[in-house]
Structure formats: structure tokens, C-alpha cells
Amino acid sequence: MRQTFHGSNFGATSSDGTVDGMRGLVVARSAMRIEVWLPEHHRIVLGIPRGKLLKQGERIYAGDWVQVRFVAPNEVAIDAVEERHNLLPQPPVANVDKIVLVMSWRQPDFSNLTLDGLLAQVEFFELPCIVVFNKMDLVRKRERPKSEKWVALYERLGYPVLLTSVETGEGLERLWEAMRGNLVVLAGPSGVGKSSILNALIPGASLRTDEVSEKTGRGRHVTTEVRLLPNPQGGWVADTPGFQKVDLPEWVAIETLPHLYREFRAYRCEFNDCTHTNEPKCGVREAVERGEIAKERYETYLFWLDATRRREEEEEPS
Ligand SMILES: Nc1nc2c(ncn2[C@@H]2O[C@H](COP(=O)(O)OP(=O)(O)OP(=O)(O)O)[C@@H](O)[C@H]2O)c(=O)[nH]1
Ligand SMILES: [Zn+2]
């Protein structure tokens, strides 16, 4: 976790010798309410943003580190928001350290197309990520070689892969190890076991996919509350899944997609804006032909490229 402070006089000593600033982590955020964890006090208090902060249009999200001071025994004023190093949208979570991308072998069946789409989103945010293949108890003996082939493919790309089963407990110790001391967001398609994993780590926890409607000063808003749950092993886990849409979202532009397949970046093409489809002297296509880039990856790339192109055409005003 980041230990430095940017552009602030955090911790400045005032004339009476007391320390002004204190750091807090926003662990719950809804339209109506902000809860702040104070590491120095080992407790969670209510956070009230200072009027100046709101006037400046400063937004506050779960995962934000804020500078606070007590105004009541269980209440702090939020004076400033520290610079965040990333912000995941929908629902917003700031300063995410790691994405745990969960897939299953069966129920639902493993889809490398879905996984590659999710990995592209992870790359877009430049987030560290681990890939979890859950429900390993459902892999039949004769399916093992096939599953091992996929594991090897993603490991070759540099993504750490863990094989787990919430049913048998296989691989969970290693997963907890990987989630320790971070702000982790679980992502993955519906039904793969994200909620079961969270519940195995934090008994009683469940992943919230519901939206709550809240009354604010400006009328009713539909917002999703985001809460960070304390990982008993250290760190935090968001109680809402990341990348809820398995489709590539609209912020992935057609020019961006080639950069989101990490192994493509090592190759040079004749054209800087090469889409790696039918351009001459395409380094990526040559690498596919030589077997250096897996054809399974290139195929999903073509699928997502086509899907992105069609979406952009639909969006264009006619
Ligand atoms: N056999 C087996 N079943 C599992 C495993 N993990 C989860 N399940 C089951 O799979 C089903 C879906 O699990 P959830 O944890 O709800 O999946 P999810 O990813 O949170 O799904 P959404 O909430 O729809 O996003 C449940 O019936 C779980 O009991 C596993 O490792 N093995
Ligand atoms: Zn190319």
C-alpha cells in the first residue's frame, strides 16, 4: 500500500504542538454515507466531507485515502483526498491493488473468449491480476490435459494462475496468500464462484450485485454502495464485483484493443496503427504464424476487434 503523500501538508504540526492530519481509508461509500477506517485508532467512523471539498467537485470513493480530523467521538471531517493511483468504474473503487479474475471449468464452462475480454479490461487499467480457475472438483480426469493446456497458455503470458475448489478447499491457502495485504476486487462471469470464494475467506460475507435506491438532496438516485471488507489475513476485499459486464465496455476503442493483448506489444508492424488483420508486414500476424503468439489468443482478439468495430459503427450518428 502506498505510504507517500502528495501535494498536501499532511502531518503538519500546528502552533500548539498537536498533529493536524490523520489518514483514513474510505471503506464504505454510498450516496448518503461515508465510513472511514482509521489505522491509528483501529476503528471505523463516519466521515463528513468538508464543504470546500464538495465545492471543488472532489469526489470520494471507496478505497480512497483521505486526510481527516475528529469533529465528534465517532465522526471525522474529511479535508482532502489523496491522489489515487487508479479508479475502477461501475461500481467505483479507488486504489485497487489486484484483480482476482475468477473462471470455472464447468458450470459455467470455461470460455477463453470471456477470459481474454476480461484480461483486456484488466490491462486497460494496468492492474496486477491473478487468474483463478475455480470448481476444479468438477474437472474430469480425461479433461485434465485440456485444462492444463489453458493454464500453461496464461502462465506463459505472465498471468499467475491458481487452481481452486471451494468445494474441496484445493488451492484456497495459496489464494488467500495472494490476496493478503492488498485491496482486492473479484471479477469474473456469473456463477463461477466469486461469492463462494469471498464467503470462504470472510465467513458471513457475500458479494453484492444488487443496486440500492437512495434518497438524496437532489432526488432519488440509483447507486451501488461499495463496502470494503477486512480480509482476516490483512488487507481489504471489495464486496462488489469488478467488470460486471463480460462484453468489452464502450471505453475500449478500436485503436486501444491491440495494446490490451499484452504479448502483442513485443512485436513491431509496418504501420503504427496496425490492427493486425490484413496490413502488410504485420509483426503480430507473423508471430502467430511462427507459433510465438497462441492462435487461440489471436482468434479472440479478432472476435473482440470485430465486436468493437460493430459497436463503434452503431454509435456513429448517421
Ligand atoms: N462444485 C463446485 N461448486 C462451486 C464451487 N464454487 C462455487 N460453487 C457453486 O457455484 C454456484 C455459483 O457460485 P457463486 O459463488 O454464487 O458464483 P458468483 O460468481 O458469485 O455468481 P454471481 O453472483 O452470479 O456473479 C453456487 O451454487 C456455488 O455453491 C466449487 O469450487 N465447486
Ligand atoms: Zn500488425
mmCIF file of C-alpha atoms in Angstrom, residues 81-261:
data_model
loop_
_atom_site.group_PDB
_atom_site.id
_atom_site.type_symbol
_atom_site.label_atom_id
_atom_site.label_comp_id
_atom_site.label_asym_id
_atom_site.label_seq_id
_atom_site.Cartn_x
_atom_site.Cartn_y
_atom_site.Cartn_z
ATOM 1 C CA VAL A 81 -8.487 13.173 -0.802
ATOM 2 C CA GLU A 82 -5.051 11.796 -1.589
ATOM 3 C CA GLU A 83 -4.111 11.297 -5.212
ATOM 4 C CA ARG A 84 -5.485 7.930 -6.293
ATOM 5 C CA HIS A 85 -3.452 5.570 -8.434
ATOM 6 C CA ASN A 86 -6.451 4.088 -10.188
ATOM 7 C CA LEU A 87 -10.243 4.085 -10.212
ATOM 8 C CA LEU A 88 -12.350 1.169 -11.349
ATOM 9 C CA PRO A 89 -15.756 2.190 -12.690
ATOM 10 C CA GLN A 90 -19.178 0.628 -12.104
ATOM 11 C CA PRO A 91 -19.187 0.408 -9.143
ATOM 12 C CA PRO A 92 -16.316 2.781 -8.406
ATOM 13 C CA VAL A 93 -13.434 1.507 -6.276
ATOM 14 C CA ALA A 94 -10.220 3.523 -5.959
ATOM 15 C CA ASN A 95 -6.640 2.348 -5.426
ATOM 16 C CA VAL A 96 -7.249 -1.253 -6.394
ATOM 17 C CA ASP A 97 -4.081 -3.299 -5.906
ATOM 18 C CA LYS A 98 -5.144 -6.514 -7.542
ATOM 19 C CA ILE A 99 -7.912 -8.103 -9.581
ATOM 20 C CA VAL A 100 -8.726 -11.715 -8.868
ATOM 21 C CA LEU A 101 -10.242 -12.920 -12.124
ATOM 22 C CA VAL A 102 -12.327 -15.993 -11.405
ATOM 23 C CA MET A 103 -13.292 -18.519 -14.078
ATOM 24 C CA SER A 104 -14.663 -22.036 -13.734
ATOM 25 C CA TRP A 105 -14.034 -25.153 -15.793
ATOM 26 C CA ARG A 106 -17.641 -26.253 -15.760
ATOM 27 C CA GLN A 107 -20.931 -24.714 -14.634
ATOM 28 C CA PRO A 108 -20.393 -22.410 -16.473
ATOM 29 C CA ASP A 109 -17.973 -23.941 -18.988
ATOM 30 C CA PHE A 110 -14.603 -22.277 -19.349
ATOM 31 C CA SER A 111 -14.586 -19.668 -22.129
ATOM 32 C CA ASN A 112 -11.220 -18.307 -23.231
ATOM 33 C CA LEU A 113 -13.122 -15.656 -25.190
ATOM 34 C CA THR A 114 -14.634 -14.332 -21.968
ATOM 35 C CA LEU A 115 -11.332 -14.584 -20.105
ATOM 36 C CA ASP A 116 -9.459 -12.672 -22.822
ATOM 37 C CA GLY A 117 -12.137 -9.952 -22.805
ATOM 38 C CA LEU A 118 -11.791 -9.607 -19.032
ATOM 39 C CA LEU A 119 -7.986 -9.604 -19.253
ATOM 40 C CA ALA A 120 -8.216 -6.787 -21.819
ATOM 41 C CA GLN A 121 -10.170 -4.761 -19.247
ATOM 42 C CA VAL A 122 -7.558 -5.543 -16.582
ATOM 43 C CA GLU A 123 -4.816 -4.372 -18.972
ATOM 44 C CA PHE A 124 -6.763 -1.192 -19.707
ATOM 45 C CA PHE A 125 -6.469 -0.238 -16.034
ATOM 46 C CA GLU A 126 -2.886 -1.554 -15.841
ATOM 47 C CA LEU A 127 -3.855 -3.638 -12.832
ATOM 48 C CA PRO A 128 -1.986 -6.607 -11.444
ATOM 49 C CA CYS A 129 -4.162 -9.649 -11.786
ATOM 50 C CA ILE A 130 -4.296 -13.302 -10.929
ATOM 51 C CA VAL A 131 -6.410 -15.801 -12.804
ATOM 52 C CA VAL A 132 -8.279 -18.328 -10.691
ATOM 53 C CA PHE A 133 -9.673 -21.496 -12.216
ATOM 54 C CA ASN A 134 -12.321 -22.482 -9.695
ATOM 55 C CA LYS A 135 -14.521 -25.600 -9.419
ATOM 56 C CA MET A 136 -11.517 -27.858 -10.063
ATOM 57 C CA ASP A 137 -13.502 -30.626 -8.336
ATOM 58 C CA LEU A 138 -15.701 -30.708 -11.444
ATOM 59 C CA VAL A 139 -12.809 -31.373 -13.849
ATOM 60 C CA ARG A 140 -12.980 -34.977 -15.008
ATOM 61 C CA LYS A 141 -9.782 -36.972 -15.257
ATOM 62 C CA ARG A 142 -9.874 -37.076 -19.041
ATOM 63 C CA GLU A 143 -10.321 -33.275 -19.149
ATOM 64 C CA ARG A 144 -7.128 -32.657 -17.158
ATOM 65 C CA PRO A 145 -4.753 -32.367 -20.147
ATOM 66 C CA LYS A 146 -7.070 -29.825 -21.759
ATOM 67 C CA SER A 147 -7.276 -27.738 -18.601
ATOM 68 C CA GLU A 148 -3.502 -27.922 -18.141
ATOM 69 C CA LYS A 149 -3.043 -26.618 -21.678
ATOM 70 C CA TRP A 150 -5.044 -23.479 -20.856
ATOM 71 C CA VAL A 151 -3.215 -22.955 -17.568
ATOM 72 C CA ALA A 152 0.132 -23.159 -19.379
ATOM 73 C CA LEU A 153 -1.056 -20.692 -22.025
ATOM 74 C CA TYR A 154 -1.970 -17.995 -19.492
ATOM 75 C CA GLU A 155 1.105 -18.621 -17.360
ATOM 76 C CA ARG A 156 3.271 -18.126 -20.452
ATOM 77 C CA LEU A 157 1.675 -14.692 -20.848
ATOM 78 C CA GLY A 158 2.849 -13.859 -17.332
ATOM 79 C CA TYR A 159 -0.500 -14.094 -15.545
ATOM 80 C CA PRO A 160 -0.240 -16.068 -12.298
ATOM 81 C CA VAL A 161 -2.801 -18.882 -12.363
ATOM 82 C CA LEU A 162 -4.290 -20.632 -9.340
ATOM 83 C CA LEU A 163 -6.439 -23.759 -9.412
ATOM 84 C CA THR A 164 -9.075 -23.802 -6.691
ATOM 85 C CA SER A 165 -12.159 -25.529 -5.438
ATOM 86 C CA VAL A 166 -14.350 -24.021 -2.758
ATOM 87 C CA GLU A 167 -15.919 -27.484 -2.518
ATOM 88 C CA THR A 168 -12.718 -29.362 -1.574
ATOM 89 C CA GLY A 169 -10.572 -26.446 -0.388
ATOM 90 C CA GLU A 170 -7.965 -27.105 -3.081
ATOM 91 C CA GLY A 171 -5.745 -24.085 -3.719
ATOM 92 C CA LEU A 172 -7.513 -21.794 -1.249
ATOM 93 C CA GLU A 173 -4.463 -21.331 1.002
ATOM 94 C CA ARG A 174 -2.461 -20.085 -1.967
ATOM 95 C CA LEU A 175 -5.309 -17.808 -2.993
ATOM 96 C CA TRP A 176 -5.522 -16.266 0.494
ATOM 97 C CA GLU A 177 -1.764 -15.758 0.318
ATOM 98 C CA ALA A 178 -2.165 -13.894 -2.985
ATOM 99 C CA MET A 179 -4.980 -11.712 -1.610
ATOM 100 C CA ARG A 180 -3.200 -10.760 1.623
ATOM 101 C CA GLY A 181 -2.314 -7.142 2.318
ATOM 102 C CA ASN A 182 -3.984 -5.747 -0.775
ATOM 103 C CA LEU A 183 -7.167 -4.067 -1.835
ATOM 104 C CA VAL A 184 -8.575 -6.821 -3.973
ATOM 105 C CA VAL A 185 -11.544 -6.804 -6.334
ATOM 106 C CA LEU A 186 -13.059 -10.068 -7.504
ATOM 107 C CA ALA A 187 -14.209 -10.235 -11.105
ATOM 108 C CA GLY A 188 -15.493 -12.884 -13.455
ATOM 109 C CA PRO A 189 -18.653 -14.147 -15.114
ATOM 110 C CA SER A 190 -21.809 -15.029 -13.231
ATOM 111 C CA GLY A 191 -21.854 -18.340 -11.387
ATOM 112 C CA VAL A 192 -18.113 -19.088 -11.333
ATOM 113 C CA GLY A 193 -17.935 -18.901 -7.528
ATOM 114 C CA LYS A 194 -16.822 -15.343 -6.687
ATOM 115 C CA SER A 195 -19.287 -15.081 -3.834
ATOM 116 C CA SER A 196 -18.374 -18.555 -2.567
ATOM 117 C CA ILE A 197 -14.683 -17.596 -2.549
ATOM 118 C CA LEU A 198 -15.394 -14.377 -0.642
ATOM 119 C CA ASN A 199 -17.510 -16.280 1.843
ATOM 120 C CA ALA A 200 -14.806 -18.907 2.376
ATOM 121 C CA LEU A 201 -12.295 -16.130 3.118
ATOM 122 C CA ILE A 202 -14.630 -13.987 5.218
ATOM 123 C CA PRO A 203 -17.397 -16.100 6.765
ATOM 124 C CA GLY A 204 -20.750 -14.360 6.523
ATOM 125 C CA ALA A 205 -19.693 -12.137 3.621
ATOM 126 C CA SER A 206 -21.481 -12.195 0.310
ATOM 127 C CA LEU A 207 -20.858 -10.406 -2.933
ATOM 128 C CA ARG A 208 -23.440 -7.712 -3.545
ATOM 129 C CA THR A 209 -24.681 -7.379 -7.071
ATOM 130 C CA ASP A 210 -27.875 -5.574 -6.125
ATOM 131 C CA GLU A 211 -28.420 -1.878 -6.516
ATOM 132 C CA VAL A 212 -29.872 0.264 -3.792
ATOM 133 C CA SER A 213 -32.044 3.264 -4.445
ATOM 134 C CA GLU A 214 -31.287 6.166 -2.184
ATOM 135 C CA LYS A 215 -32.905 9.484 -1.495
ATOM 136 C CA THR A 216 -30.509 12.397 -1.745
ATOM 137 C CA GLY A 217 -30.955 16.158 -1.689
ATOM 138 C CA ARG A 218 -31.356 16.144 -5.454
ATOM 139 C CA GLY A 219 -33.959 13.409 -5.599
ATOM 140 C CA ARG A 220 -33.754 9.669 -5.870
ATOM 141 C CA HIS A 221 -30.585 8.138 -7.218
ATOM 142 C CA VAL A 222 -29.870 4.558 -8.003
ATOM 143 C CA THR A 223 -26.394 3.897 -6.737
ATOM 144 C CA THR A 224 -24.488 0.887 -5.673
ATOM 145 C CA GLU A 225 -22.983 1.037 -2.264
ATOM 146 C CA VAL A 226 -19.429 -0.196 -2.174
ATOM 147 C CA ARG A 227 -18.030 -1.636 1.005
ATOM 148 C CA LEU A 228 -14.519 -2.896 1.661
ATOM 149 C CA LEU A 229 -14.483 -5.941 3.899
ATOM 150 C CA PRO A 230 -11.481 -6.525 6.141
ATOM 151 C CA ASN A 231 -9.550 -9.565 4.973
ATOM 152 C CA PRO A 232 -8.803 -11.545 8.166
ATOM 153 C CA GLN A 233 -5.343 -12.189 6.697
ATOM 154 C CA GLY A 234 -4.720 -8.443 6.200
ATOM 155 C CA GLY A 235 -5.924 -6.012 3.567
ATOM 156 C CA TRP A 236 -9.384 -5.467 2.117
ATOM 157 C CA VAL A 237 -11.744 -7.060 -0.358
ATOM 158 C CA ALA A 238 -14.474 -5.105 -2.160
ATOM 159 C CA ASP A 239 -17.951 -6.552 -1.641
ATOM 160 C CA THR A 240 -18.971 -5.763 -5.225
ATOM 161 C CA PRO A 241 -17.547 -7.487 -8.288
ATOM 162 C CA GLY A 242 -15.456 -5.581 -10.827
ATOM 163 C CA PHE A 243 -16.085 -5.614 -14.588
ATOM 164 C CA GLN A 244 -19.683 -6.686 -14.235
ATOM 165 C CA LYS A 245 -20.144 -6.631 -17.986
ATOM 166 C CA VAL A 246 -18.368 -9.502 -19.660
ATOM 167 C CA ASP A 247 -18.631 -7.683 -23.017
ATOM 168 C CA LEU A 248 -15.865 -5.217 -23.755
ATOM 169 C CA PRO A 249 -17.162 -1.896 -22.455
ATOM 170 C CA GLU A 250 -17.623 1.207 -24.579
ATOM 171 C CA TRP A 251 -14.460 2.880 -23.297
ATOM 172 C CA VAL A 252 -12.337 0.336 -25.149
ATOM 173 C CA ALA A 253 -11.742 1.995 -28.532
ATOM 174 C CA ILE A 254 -10.712 0.061 -31.605
ATOM 175 C CA GLU A 255 -7.230 1.677 -31.561
ATOM 176 C CA THR A 256 -6.785 0.663 -27.931
ATOM 177 C CA LEU A 257 -7.635 -3.017 -28.240
ATOM 178 C CA PRO A 258 -4.329 -4.133 -29.869
ATOM 179 C CA HIS A 259 -2.467 -2.763 -26.836
ATOM 180 C CA LEU A 260 -4.614 -4.735 -24.400
ATOM 181 C CA TYR A 261 -3.273 -8.092 -25.577
#
